[in-house]
Every structure is written in C-alpha cells, then in structure tokens.
Coordinates of C-alpha atoms in Angstrom, one line a residue:
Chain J
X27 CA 0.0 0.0 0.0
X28 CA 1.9 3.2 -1.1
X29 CA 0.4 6.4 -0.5
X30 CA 2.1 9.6 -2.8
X31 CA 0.9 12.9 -1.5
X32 CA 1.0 15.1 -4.7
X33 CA -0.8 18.2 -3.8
X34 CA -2.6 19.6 -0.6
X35 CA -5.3 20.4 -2.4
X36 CA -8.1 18.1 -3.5
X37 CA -7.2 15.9 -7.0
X38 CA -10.3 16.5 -9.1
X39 CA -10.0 13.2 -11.0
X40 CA -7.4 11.3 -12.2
X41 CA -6.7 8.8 -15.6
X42 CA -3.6 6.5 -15.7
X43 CA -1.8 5.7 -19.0
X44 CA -1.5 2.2 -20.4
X45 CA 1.4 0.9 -18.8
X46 CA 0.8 2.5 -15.4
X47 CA 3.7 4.7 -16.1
X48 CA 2.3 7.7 -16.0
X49 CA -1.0 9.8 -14.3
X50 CA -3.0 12.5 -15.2
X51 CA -4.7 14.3 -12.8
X52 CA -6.7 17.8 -12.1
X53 CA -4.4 19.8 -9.5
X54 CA -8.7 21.3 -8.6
X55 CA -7.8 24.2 -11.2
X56 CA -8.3 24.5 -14.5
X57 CA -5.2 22.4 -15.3
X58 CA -4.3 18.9 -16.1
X59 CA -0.8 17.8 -15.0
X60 CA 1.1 14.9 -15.9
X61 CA 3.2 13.0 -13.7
X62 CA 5.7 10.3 -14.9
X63 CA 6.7 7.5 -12.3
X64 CA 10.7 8.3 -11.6
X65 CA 12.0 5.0 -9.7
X66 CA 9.9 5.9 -6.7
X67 CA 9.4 9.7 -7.4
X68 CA 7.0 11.5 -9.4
X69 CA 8.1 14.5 -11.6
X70 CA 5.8 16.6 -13.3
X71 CA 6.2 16.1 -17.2
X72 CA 3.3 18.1 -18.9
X73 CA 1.1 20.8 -18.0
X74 CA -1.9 20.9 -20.1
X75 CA -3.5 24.4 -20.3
X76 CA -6.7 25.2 -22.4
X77 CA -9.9 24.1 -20.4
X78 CA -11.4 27.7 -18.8
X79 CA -13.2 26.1 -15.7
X80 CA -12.1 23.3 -13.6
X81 CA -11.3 19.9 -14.9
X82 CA -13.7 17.4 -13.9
X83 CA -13.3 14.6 -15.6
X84 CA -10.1 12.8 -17.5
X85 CA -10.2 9.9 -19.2
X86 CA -6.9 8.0 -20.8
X87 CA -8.1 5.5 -23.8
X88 CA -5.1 2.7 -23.4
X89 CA -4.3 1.7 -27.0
X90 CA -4.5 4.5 -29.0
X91 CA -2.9 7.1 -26.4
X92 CA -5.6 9.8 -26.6
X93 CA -6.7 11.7 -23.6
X94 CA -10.1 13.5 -23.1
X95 CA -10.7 15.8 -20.6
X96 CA -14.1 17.6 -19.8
X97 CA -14.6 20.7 -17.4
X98 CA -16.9 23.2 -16.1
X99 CA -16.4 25.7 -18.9
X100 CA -19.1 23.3 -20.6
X101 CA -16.3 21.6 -23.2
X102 CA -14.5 18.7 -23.8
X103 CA -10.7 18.6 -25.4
X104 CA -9.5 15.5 -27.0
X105 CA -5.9 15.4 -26.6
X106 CA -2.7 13.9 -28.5
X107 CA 0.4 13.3 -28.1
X108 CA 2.4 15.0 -31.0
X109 CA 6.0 15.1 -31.1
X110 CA 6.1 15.5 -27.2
X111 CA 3.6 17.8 -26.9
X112 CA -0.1 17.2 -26.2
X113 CA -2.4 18.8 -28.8
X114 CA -5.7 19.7 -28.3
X115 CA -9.0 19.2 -29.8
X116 CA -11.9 20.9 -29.2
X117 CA -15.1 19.1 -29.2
X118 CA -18.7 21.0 -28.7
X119 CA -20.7 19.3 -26.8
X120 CA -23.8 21.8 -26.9
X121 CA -24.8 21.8 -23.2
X122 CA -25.4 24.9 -21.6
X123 CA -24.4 23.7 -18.2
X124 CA -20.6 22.3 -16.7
X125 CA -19.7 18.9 -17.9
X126 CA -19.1 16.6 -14.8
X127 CA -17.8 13.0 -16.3
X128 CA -16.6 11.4 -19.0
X129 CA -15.4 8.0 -20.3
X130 CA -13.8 6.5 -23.1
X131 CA -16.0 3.7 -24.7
X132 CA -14.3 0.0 -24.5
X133 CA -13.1 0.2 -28.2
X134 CA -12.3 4.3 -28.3
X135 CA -14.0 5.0 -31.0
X136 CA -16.2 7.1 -28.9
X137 CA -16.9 9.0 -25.4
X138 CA -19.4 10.1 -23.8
X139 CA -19.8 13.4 -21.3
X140 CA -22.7 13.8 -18.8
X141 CA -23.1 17.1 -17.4
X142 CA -25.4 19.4 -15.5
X143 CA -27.8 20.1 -18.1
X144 CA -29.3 16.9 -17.7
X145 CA -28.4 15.0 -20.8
X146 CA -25.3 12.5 -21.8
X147 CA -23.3 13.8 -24.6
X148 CA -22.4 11.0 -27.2
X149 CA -19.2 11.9 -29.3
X150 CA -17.6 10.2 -32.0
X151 CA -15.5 11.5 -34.5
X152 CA -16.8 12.3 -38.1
X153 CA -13.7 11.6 -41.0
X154 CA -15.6 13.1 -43.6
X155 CA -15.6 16.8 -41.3
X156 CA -12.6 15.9 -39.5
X157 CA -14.5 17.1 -36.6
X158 CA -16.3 15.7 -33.6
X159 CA -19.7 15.3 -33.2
X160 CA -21.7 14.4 -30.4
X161 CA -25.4 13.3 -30.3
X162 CA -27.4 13.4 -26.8
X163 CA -29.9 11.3 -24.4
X164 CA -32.3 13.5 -22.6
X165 CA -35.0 11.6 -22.2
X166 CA -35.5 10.7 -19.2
X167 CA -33.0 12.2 -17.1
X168 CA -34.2 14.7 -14.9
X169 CA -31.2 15.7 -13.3
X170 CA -27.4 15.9 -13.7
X171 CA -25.3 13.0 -14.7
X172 CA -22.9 12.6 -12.3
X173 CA -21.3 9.5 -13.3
X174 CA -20.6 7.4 -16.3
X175 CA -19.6 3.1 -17.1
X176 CA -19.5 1.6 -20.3
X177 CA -20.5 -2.1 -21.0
X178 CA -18.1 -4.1 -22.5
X179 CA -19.8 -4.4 -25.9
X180 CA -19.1 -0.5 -26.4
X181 CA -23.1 0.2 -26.6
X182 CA -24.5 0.0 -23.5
X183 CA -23.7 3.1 -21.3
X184 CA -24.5 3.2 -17.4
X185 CA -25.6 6.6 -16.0
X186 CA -26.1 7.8 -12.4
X187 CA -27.6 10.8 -11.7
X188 CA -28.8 13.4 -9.2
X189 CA -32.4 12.8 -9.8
X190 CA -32.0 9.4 -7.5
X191 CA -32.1 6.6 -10.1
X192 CA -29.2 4.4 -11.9
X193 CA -29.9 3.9 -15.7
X194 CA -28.5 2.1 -18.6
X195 CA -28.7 3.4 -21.9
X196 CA -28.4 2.5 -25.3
X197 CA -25.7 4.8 -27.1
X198 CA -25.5 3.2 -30.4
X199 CA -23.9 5.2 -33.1
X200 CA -24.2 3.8 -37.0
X201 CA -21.9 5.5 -38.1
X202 CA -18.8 3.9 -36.1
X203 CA -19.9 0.4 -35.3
X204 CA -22.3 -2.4 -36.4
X205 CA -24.9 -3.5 -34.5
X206 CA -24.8 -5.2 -31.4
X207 CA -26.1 -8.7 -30.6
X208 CA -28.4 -9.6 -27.5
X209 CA -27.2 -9.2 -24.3
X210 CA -29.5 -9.8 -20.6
X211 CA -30.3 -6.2 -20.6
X212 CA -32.5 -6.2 -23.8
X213 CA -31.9 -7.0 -27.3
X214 CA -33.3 -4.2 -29.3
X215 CA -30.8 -1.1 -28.7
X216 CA -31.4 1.7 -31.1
X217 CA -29.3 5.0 -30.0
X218 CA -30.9 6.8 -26.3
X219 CA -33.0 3.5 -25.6
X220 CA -33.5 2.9 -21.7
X221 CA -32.6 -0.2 -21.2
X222 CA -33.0 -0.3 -17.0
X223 CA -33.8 2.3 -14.1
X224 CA -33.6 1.8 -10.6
X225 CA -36.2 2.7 -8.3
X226 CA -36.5 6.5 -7.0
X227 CA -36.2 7.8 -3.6
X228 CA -32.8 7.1 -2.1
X229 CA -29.8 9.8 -2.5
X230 CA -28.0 11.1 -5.4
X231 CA -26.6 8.0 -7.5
X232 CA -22.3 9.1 -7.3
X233 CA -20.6 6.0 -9.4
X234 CA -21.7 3.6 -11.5
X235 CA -19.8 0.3 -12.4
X236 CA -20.7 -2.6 -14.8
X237 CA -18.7 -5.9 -14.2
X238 CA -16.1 -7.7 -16.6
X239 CA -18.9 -9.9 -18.2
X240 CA -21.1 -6.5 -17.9
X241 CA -23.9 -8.7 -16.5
X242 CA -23.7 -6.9 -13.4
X243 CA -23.9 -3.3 -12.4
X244 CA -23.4 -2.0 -9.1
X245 CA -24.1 1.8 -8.2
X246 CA -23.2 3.9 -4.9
X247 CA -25.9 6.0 -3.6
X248 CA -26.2 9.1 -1.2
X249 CA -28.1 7.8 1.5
X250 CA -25.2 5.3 2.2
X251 CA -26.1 2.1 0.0
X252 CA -24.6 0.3 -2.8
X253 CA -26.7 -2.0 -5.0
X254 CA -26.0 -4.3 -7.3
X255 CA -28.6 -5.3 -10.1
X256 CA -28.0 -8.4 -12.6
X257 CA -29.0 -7.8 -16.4
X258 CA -31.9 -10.1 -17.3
X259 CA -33.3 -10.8 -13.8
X260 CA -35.4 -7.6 -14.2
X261 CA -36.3 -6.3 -10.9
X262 CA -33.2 -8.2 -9.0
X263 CA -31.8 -5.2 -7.3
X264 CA -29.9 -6.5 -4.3
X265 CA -29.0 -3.6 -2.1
X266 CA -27.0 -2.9 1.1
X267 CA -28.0 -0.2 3.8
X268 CA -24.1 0.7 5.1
X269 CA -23.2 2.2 8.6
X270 CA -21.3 4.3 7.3
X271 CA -20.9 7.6 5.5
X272 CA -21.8 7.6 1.7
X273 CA -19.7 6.0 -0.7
X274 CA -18.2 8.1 -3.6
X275 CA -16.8 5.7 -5.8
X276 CA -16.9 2.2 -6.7
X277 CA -15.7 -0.5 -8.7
X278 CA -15.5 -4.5 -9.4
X279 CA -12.2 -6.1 -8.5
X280 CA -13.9 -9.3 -9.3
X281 CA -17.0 -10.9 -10.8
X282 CA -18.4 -10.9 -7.8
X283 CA -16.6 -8.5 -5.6
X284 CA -16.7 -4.8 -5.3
X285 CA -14.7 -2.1 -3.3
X286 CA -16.1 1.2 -2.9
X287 CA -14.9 4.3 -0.8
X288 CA -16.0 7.7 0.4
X289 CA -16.2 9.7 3.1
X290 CA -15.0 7.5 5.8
X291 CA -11.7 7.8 3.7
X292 CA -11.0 4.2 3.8
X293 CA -11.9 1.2 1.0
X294 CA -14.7 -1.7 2.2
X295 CA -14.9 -4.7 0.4
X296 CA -18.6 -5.2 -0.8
X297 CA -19.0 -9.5 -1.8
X298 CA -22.4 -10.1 -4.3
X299 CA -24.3 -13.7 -4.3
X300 CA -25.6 -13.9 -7.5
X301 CA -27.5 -17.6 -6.2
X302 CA -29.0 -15.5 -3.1
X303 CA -28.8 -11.8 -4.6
X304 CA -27.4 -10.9 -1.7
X305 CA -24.7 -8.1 -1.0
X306 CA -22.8 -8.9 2.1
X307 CA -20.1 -6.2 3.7
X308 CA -16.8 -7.8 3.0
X309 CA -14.8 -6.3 4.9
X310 CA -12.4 -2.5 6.0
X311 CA -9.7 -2.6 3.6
X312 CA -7.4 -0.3 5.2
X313 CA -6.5 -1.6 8.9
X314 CA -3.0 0.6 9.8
X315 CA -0.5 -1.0 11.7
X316 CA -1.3 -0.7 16.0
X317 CA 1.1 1.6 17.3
X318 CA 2.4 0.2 20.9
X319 CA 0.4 1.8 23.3
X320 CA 2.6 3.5 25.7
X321 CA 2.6 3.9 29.0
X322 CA 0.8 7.4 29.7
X323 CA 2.6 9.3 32.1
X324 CA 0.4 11.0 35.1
X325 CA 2.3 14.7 33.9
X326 CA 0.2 14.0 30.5
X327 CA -2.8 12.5 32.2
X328 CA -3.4 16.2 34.1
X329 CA -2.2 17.5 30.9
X330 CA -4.9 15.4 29.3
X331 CA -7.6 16.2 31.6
X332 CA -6.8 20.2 31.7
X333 CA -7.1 20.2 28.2
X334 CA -9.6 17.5 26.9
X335 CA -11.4 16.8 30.3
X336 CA -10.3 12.8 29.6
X337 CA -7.7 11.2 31.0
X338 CA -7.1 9.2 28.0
X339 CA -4.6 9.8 24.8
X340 CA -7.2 11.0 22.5
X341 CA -6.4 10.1 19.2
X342 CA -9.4 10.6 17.6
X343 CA -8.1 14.0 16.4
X344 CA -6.4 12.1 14.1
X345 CA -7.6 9.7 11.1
X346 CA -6.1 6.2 11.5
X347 CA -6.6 5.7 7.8
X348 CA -4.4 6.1 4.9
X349 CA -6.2 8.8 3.2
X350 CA -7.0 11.9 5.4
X351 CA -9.9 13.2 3.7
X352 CA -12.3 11.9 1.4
X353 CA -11.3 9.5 -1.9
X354 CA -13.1 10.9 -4.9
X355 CA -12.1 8.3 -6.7
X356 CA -10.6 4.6 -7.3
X357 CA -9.2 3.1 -10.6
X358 CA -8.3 -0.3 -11.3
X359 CA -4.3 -0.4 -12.6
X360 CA -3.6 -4.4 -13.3
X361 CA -5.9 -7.2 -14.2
X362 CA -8.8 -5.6 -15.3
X363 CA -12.2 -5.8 -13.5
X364 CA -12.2 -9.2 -13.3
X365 CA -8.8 -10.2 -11.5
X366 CA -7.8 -7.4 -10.1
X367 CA -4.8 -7.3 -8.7
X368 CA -4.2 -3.7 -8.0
X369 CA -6.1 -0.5 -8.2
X370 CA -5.7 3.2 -6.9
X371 CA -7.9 5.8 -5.1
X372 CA -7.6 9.6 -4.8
X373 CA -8.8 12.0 -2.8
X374 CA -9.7 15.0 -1.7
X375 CA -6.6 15.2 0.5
X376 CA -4.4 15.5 -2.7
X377 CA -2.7 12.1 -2.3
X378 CA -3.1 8.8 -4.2
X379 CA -2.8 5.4 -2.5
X380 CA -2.1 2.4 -4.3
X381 CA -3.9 -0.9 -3.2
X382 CA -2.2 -4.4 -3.7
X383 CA -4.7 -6.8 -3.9
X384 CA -2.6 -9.7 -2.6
X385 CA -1.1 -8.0 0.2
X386 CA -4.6 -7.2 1.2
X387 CA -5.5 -10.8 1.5
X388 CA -2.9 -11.8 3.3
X389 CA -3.2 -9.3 5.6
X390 CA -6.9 -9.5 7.2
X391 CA -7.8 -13.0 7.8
X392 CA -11.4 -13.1 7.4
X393 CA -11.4 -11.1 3.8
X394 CA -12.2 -13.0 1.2
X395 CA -12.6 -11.8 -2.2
X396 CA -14.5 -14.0 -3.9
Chain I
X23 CA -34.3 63.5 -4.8
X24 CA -36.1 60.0 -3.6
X25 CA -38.5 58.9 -6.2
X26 CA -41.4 56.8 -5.1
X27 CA -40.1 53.3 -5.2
X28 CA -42.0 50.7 -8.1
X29 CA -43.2 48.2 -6.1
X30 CA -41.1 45.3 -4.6
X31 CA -43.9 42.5 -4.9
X32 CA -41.9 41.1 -7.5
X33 CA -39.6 39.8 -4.9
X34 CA -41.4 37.7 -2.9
X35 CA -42.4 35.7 -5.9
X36 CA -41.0 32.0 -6.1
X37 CA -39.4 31.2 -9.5
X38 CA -38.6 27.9 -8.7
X39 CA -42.9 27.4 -8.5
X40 CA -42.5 28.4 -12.6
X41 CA -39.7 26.9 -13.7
X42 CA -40.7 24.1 -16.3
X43 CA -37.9 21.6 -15.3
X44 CA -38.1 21.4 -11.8
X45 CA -38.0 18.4 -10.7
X46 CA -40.9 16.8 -9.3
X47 CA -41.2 13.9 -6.8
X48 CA -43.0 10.8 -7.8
X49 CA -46.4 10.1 -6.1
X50 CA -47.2 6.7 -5.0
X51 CA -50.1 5.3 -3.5
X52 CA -51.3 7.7 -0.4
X53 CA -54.4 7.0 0.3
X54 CA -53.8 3.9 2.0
X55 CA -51.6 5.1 4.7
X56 CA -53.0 5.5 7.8
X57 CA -50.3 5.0 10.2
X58 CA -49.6 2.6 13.0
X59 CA -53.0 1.3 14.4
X60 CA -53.7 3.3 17.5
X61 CA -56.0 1.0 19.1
X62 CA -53.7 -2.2 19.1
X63 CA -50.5 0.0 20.4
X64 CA -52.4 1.1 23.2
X65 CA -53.3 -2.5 24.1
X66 CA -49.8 -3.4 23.9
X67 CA -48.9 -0.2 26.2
X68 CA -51.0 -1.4 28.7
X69 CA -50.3 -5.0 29.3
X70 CA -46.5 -3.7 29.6
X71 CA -45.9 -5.9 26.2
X72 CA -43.7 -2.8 25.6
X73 CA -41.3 -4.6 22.8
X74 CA -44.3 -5.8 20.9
X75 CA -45.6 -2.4 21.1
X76 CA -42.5 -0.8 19.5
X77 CA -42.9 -3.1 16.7
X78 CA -46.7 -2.4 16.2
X79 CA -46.3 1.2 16.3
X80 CA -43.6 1.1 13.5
X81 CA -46.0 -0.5 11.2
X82 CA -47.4 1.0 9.0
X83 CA -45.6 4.7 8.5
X84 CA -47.3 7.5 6.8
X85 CA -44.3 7.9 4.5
X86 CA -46.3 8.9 1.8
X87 CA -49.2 10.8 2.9
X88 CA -49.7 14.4 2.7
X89 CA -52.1 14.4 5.4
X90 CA -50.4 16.2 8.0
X91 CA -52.3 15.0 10.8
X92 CA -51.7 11.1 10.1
X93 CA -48.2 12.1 10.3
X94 CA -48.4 14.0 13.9
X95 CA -50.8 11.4 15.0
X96 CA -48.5 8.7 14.3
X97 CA -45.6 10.8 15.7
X98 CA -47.2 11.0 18.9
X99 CA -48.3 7.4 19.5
X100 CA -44.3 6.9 18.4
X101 CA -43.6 9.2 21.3
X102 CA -45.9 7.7 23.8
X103 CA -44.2 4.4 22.9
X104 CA -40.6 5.8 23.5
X105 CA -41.6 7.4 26.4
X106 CA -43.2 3.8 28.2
X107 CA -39.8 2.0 28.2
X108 CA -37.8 2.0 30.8
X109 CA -33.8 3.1 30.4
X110 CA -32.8 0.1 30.4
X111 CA -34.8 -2.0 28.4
X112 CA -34.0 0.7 25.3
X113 CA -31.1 -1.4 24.5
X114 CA -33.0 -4.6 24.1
X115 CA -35.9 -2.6 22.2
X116 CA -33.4 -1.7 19.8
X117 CA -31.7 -4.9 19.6
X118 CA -35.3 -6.9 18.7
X119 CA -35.4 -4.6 15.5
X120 CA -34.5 -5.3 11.8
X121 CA -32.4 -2.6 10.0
X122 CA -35.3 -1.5 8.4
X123 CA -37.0 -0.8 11.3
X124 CA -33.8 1.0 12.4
X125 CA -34.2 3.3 10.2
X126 CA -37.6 4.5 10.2
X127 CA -37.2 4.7 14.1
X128 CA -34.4 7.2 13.3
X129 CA -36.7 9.1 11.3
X130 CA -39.2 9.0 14.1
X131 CA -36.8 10.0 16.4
X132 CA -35.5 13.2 14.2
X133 CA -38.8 14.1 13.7
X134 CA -39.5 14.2 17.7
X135 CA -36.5 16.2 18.0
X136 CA -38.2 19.0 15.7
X137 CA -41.3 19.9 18.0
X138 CA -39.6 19.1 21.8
X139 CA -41.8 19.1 24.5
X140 CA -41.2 18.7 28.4
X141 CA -39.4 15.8 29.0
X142 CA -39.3 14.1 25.1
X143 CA -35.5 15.2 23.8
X144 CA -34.5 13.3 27.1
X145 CA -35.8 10.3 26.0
X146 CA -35.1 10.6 22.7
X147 CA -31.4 11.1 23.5
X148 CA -31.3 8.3 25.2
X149 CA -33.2 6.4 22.1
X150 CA -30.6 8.0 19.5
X151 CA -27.8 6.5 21.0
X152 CA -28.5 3.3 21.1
X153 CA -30.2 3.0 17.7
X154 CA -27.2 5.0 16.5
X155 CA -24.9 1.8 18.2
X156 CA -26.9 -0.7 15.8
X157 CA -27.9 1.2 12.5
X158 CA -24.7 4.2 12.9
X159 CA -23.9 6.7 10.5
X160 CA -25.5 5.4 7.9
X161 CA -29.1 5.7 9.2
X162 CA -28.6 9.4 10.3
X163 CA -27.4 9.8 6.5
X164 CA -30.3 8.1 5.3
X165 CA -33.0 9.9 7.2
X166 CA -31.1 13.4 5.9
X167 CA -31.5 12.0 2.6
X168 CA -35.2 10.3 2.9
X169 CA -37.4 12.5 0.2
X170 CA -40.3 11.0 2.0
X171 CA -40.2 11.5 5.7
X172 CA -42.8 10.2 8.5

C-alpha cells in the first residue's frame, strides 16, 4: 500500500496511462498535469492548459494514447500526443451547463460526457468533417449525470444521476460500429434506448460500475447504500443499507466483488451472491499497523484532563486511515475488473494510494474476495 | 431626490414554483396510509408488552401521505411508545429490531426532536444513542437524505 501525497489540495480526478507509467490528474484548477513514475518519485512532465473552468473529468483510452478531458467551462478537449507535446482538440458538446464525467467507450471510437444540463453527450469522431460530433440522451434524465460506465460491448452506457435513479442506456452510433447482438439487458438497442432504471427515492446516485462480463452493475448512492442489479433478472436489485458515510466511488475487483470508498476515507470490500442476490459487507480494507500503546505518564494524564477533560490519549483527532480526507475516486491499474490485482484511489486530501490486492488478502484473515 | 419606489412585490415571488424543469417527486399510493393502528398500540402499552408495542407502532408509516395529521398522530403514538420503556430495556428494544426498522425509528426520532416538549429530547437522546450503536452513521445519512419522511 503506497500512498504519494502530490498536492494539498483536492485531486479532481485522475486517468492513468496504459502501462501504469504515468498519471494524469486535475491539480482542482483549470489544469491537467502529468506525472511520470521516476523509480519511486514522481516528476511533473506536462502541463496541459486550455480548459477555462475546472477539470472534472479525465479519461486515458489505453491503445490508442488519446486523452479527453471535460470541465466546467461546458467543453470537452480530445488530446494527442504529437512530437512530445499534447495537442488539443476541441469538441462542442452543446450543453449549456458544466460537464461533470466522461469516459472512453471499451473500443475508443467514442466518449461520452454527462453534465449538469441533464443529458449525456455521445461523441464520436466524423472523417468526412474531421471534426467531432456528439449526439445526446435526454429523455428521461431529470437531473445531472454525475457519473458514467460503459459495457463491455461498447453500446451500453450506465448513468447515475442526481435525480436518484441508476440507468442504462443504449448509445449506439451507426456511423462507427455495427450493430450489437443480445445481451441480458435487452436485445433491441437503437441510440438513447432505456434499457433499465432503478427505483426512485434514495440519494443522489455518485458512481456507476458494470462488471467484466457486464452482466452486473453496481451503483453507490447518497443515503449510504450500494446496490447491485443483474441484467436479465429484471427487478433483481440487491441492495446494502451501510453504517457508514456515503460511498463516492466504486468498482468490481472481481465478478463478484466490489470495493467502494468515500467519506469515511477508507476502502470496504462489498462481496455479491448472484445464487442469493445478496450483498454482504466484505470487509475494511485499510487496517493501519497498532502503534504500541505507551505507558501514559500521570504529567500527561493532568495535561490530558486540563485540556480534553479525559484522561485518556485522545487520538481521535487524528484519522487512522491512509487517506486523510475523502477518496473521490478509485481506478483499477492491473488485471482488469475481473482479476484485479491492483487499483488506486484519490482524494480529496491530494494524495493517491495504491492498493495491492494480494497483500490485502494476506493481511486481514477473514477477507475473502470472492 | 427619492422617487417613489415601483413596487417590490416582484420579490417575494417564487421562480422555482414556474420553472418548467423542476423536478418533481414521484407520487405513490397515499391513500392507504394510515399510520400505526392506534388501538392495538395502546393494548400493547397497557399489558407492559412494551417490545411488541414498538414493533406495532412502526408499522405501518405515513411515509407517503400528505395528510399532515396522520403524520403528527403517528408521531405522537411513536412518542408515547418511547416514552413507556424504561432506560434500560431501550437497549433490548433496539436490539429486537430489523435494520429497516432501524431506520424508520431514526426518522421517528429526528422528527420528535423537531417539535420538543417537556421531558421528550430526554428520551429521545437516550433512544438515538443506542439506535445510533446498531444502524450508525449510515441511518442518520439516510434519514437526511429520505425525500419522503414520517
């Protein structure tokens, strides 16, 4: 578990490059920096200046190296890497309201953006015009989009919004791809098709994930649940009430496992029976190491009680966790969503933790990732 | 020098009442809902079947009613319930509840703390903590977040 602490100030979002080598992120300005791994530093390579507003959301599309970046100045920039430098694109999404996500689809021929004006911007790029395009789902969002998920057959998008409910769409475009056979969440998929909702009521839906097969879909809410709801089995929506704050981000580490985080500034392991449709709390992923309790001297216990009116060493000043403020997000870095073996959060503390999946196992006896 | 003032009506009105997209909550069935039955919650009360009685009177919530009497009516019998149990059975009346029911008694409790009267924040203190102990944050999250509240 290696924690990097590259700002003091929140990381917006973040994107990581194919080989892991190198990290994008949004310093909360309207900036997007680079950072290259340096043995075990991190120096600053680019500094990518155009967006107007803050950056809030990046996405890296692995194979063919492009970057898109979307911000509260209501654009997107598609950016490449030419001789060195990173180029950018514009791309008009026609919203009239900040853009708040964005994703590369599975085989990067296109992205989508949702934003505040309550629609999901569909962009692909147009040879003939040499020019981006994008085509949107309005109907029925009510609310903004605050995050995207692809399914693995580069159609199906997943959407959750502030208007309480988790939707997949169809985002078909002719013009880039053929069409797609039958898969559990419907068979006929022409473009801006609703292809599920969840039920209302409940808080504001943060992050969407579908899993490897993209049978599955599990979504964080405000009021402190995650669900889980299997393509197919229509109204099968297995959903866990947590103790504990809201989760802000969330993502399959395997078929049937999830970690989420939040708040509480810590991981949880989340474990889904597809037999019982159940979702069972797996387990804290981030346990730090017991400090040896030392003897408390009785100078510090009137010290203690003068100042705290406890005798005791209160530590609860003082988050035991890795992360010191909220993680915004988490990213999966090697084996994909269905063997993961590591992944990465970031918060709002400006730092970055890296999880190993292995170590995490061996570590807490009674987590099992199943 | 000072010129009679046009009128400032126009700032009391409410634009968000005129705006075309605002968002609108979904109505479910209402009528139905009359609360927890009074009648059988009293029995309960009285034959000091206090655990039972917790479990009747969170049947049944007027979650989404807009009669505003079912809701005080079913706040108060809540109330009276609360109140009947001894400090340290509230433990066990927790304890013999489903999360669920954790977190509507949450609600119920919130709600309480909105109108206090003489002796009911005490209780309901005492109430909080312990259903905090079984449902924690999370319940206090969800009853900030409920869009339908008892």
């Amino acid at each position: 578990m290696s924690y990097h602490s590259f700002l003091l100030e929140p990381i917006s979002c973040h994107a990581w490059n194919k080989d892991q080598s190198q990290i994008a992120l949004c310093p909360n300005n309207h900036e997007v920096h680079i950072y290259k791994k340096d043995g075990a530093k991190w120096t600053k390579v680019h500094e990518l200046k155009e967006h107007n507003g803050q950056v809030t959301g990046i996405d890296w599309a692995p194979e063919s190296n492009r970057i898109v970046t979307c911000g509260a100045d209501r654009n997107a920039y598609v950016w490449t890497l030419k001789d060195g430098v990173w180029k950018p694109t514009l791309v008009i999404l026609r919203i009239n309201r900040a853009a708040r996500c964005v994703r590369w689809a599975p085989r990067e021929n296109k992205f989508a953006v949702g934003s505040g004006s309550r629609l999901i911007s569909i962009c692909y790029f147009e040879q003939e015009n040499d020019w981006w395009v994008c085509k949107h789902i309005k109907k029925p969002i009510r609310s903004t989009i605050l995050s995207l998920d692809w399914h693995p057959n580069n159609v199906l998008l997943a959407a959750g919004s502030c208007d309480f409910k988790c939707r997949v769409f169809s985002a078909y475009i002719k013009e880039v791809e053929e069409k797609p056979g039958p898969t559990p969440w419907g068979s006929k998929m022409p473009f801006g098709e609703m292809l599920f909702e969840s039920g209302g009521g409940g808080g504001w839906v943060h992050s969407v994930c579908f899993s490897h097969s993209g049978n599955k879909l599990a979504w964080t809410s405000h009021d402190s649940t995650v669900s889980v709801a299997e393509g197919g089995k229509s109204a099968t929506v297995s959903s866990l009430s947590s103790e504990t704050l809201p989760l802000l981000c969330v993502t399959f580490i395997t078929e049937n496992s999830l970690v989420a985080a939040g708040h509480d500034c810590y991981p949880v392991l989340f474990v889904y029976d597809g037999a019982k449709g159940s979702l069972v709390f797996g387990g804290k992923l981030d346990v730090p190491k017991q400090s040896a309790q030392k003897g408390i001297s009785a100078r510090e216990r009137f010290q203690n009680l003068d100042r705290r009116a406890s005798e005791g060493q209160g530590s609860d000043k003082e988050l035991s966790s890795l992360h010191k403020n909220s993680i915004s997000q988490i990213s999966v870095l090697d084996g994909g969503r269905a063997q993961c073996t590591r992944f990465c959060t970031t918060g709002m503390d400006g730092g970055m933790t890296i999880w190993d999946v292995k170590t995490l196992e061996n570590s807490m006896k009674n987590l099992k990732i199943v | 020098m000072s010129k009679q003032p046009t009128s400032a009506r126009f700032r009391r009105v409410d634009v968000d009442e005129y705006d075309e997209n605002k968002f609108v909550d979904e109505e479910d069935g209402a009528e139905n809902q009359l609360g927890p039955d009074e009648a059988e919650v009293d029995s309960l009360c009285g034959t000091g079947n206090l655990i039972e009685a917790l479990h009747a009177v969170l049947k049944n919530p007027p979650i989404n009613t807009k009669n505003q009497n079912v809701k005080d009516r079913a706040e108060g019998l809540v109330l009276k319930v609360l109140t009947a149990f001894k400090s340290s059975d509230i433990e066990k009346g927790v304890q013999s509840l489903d999360r669920n029911s954790v977190d509507l008694l949450m609600k119920y409790i919130y709600k309480g703390f909105e109108k206090p009267s003489e002796n009911s924040s005490a209780v309901l203190l005492q109430w909080h903590e312990k259903a905090l102990a079984v449902g924690g944050v999370g319940s206090i999250v969800r009853v900030l977040t409920a869009r339908k509240t008892v």
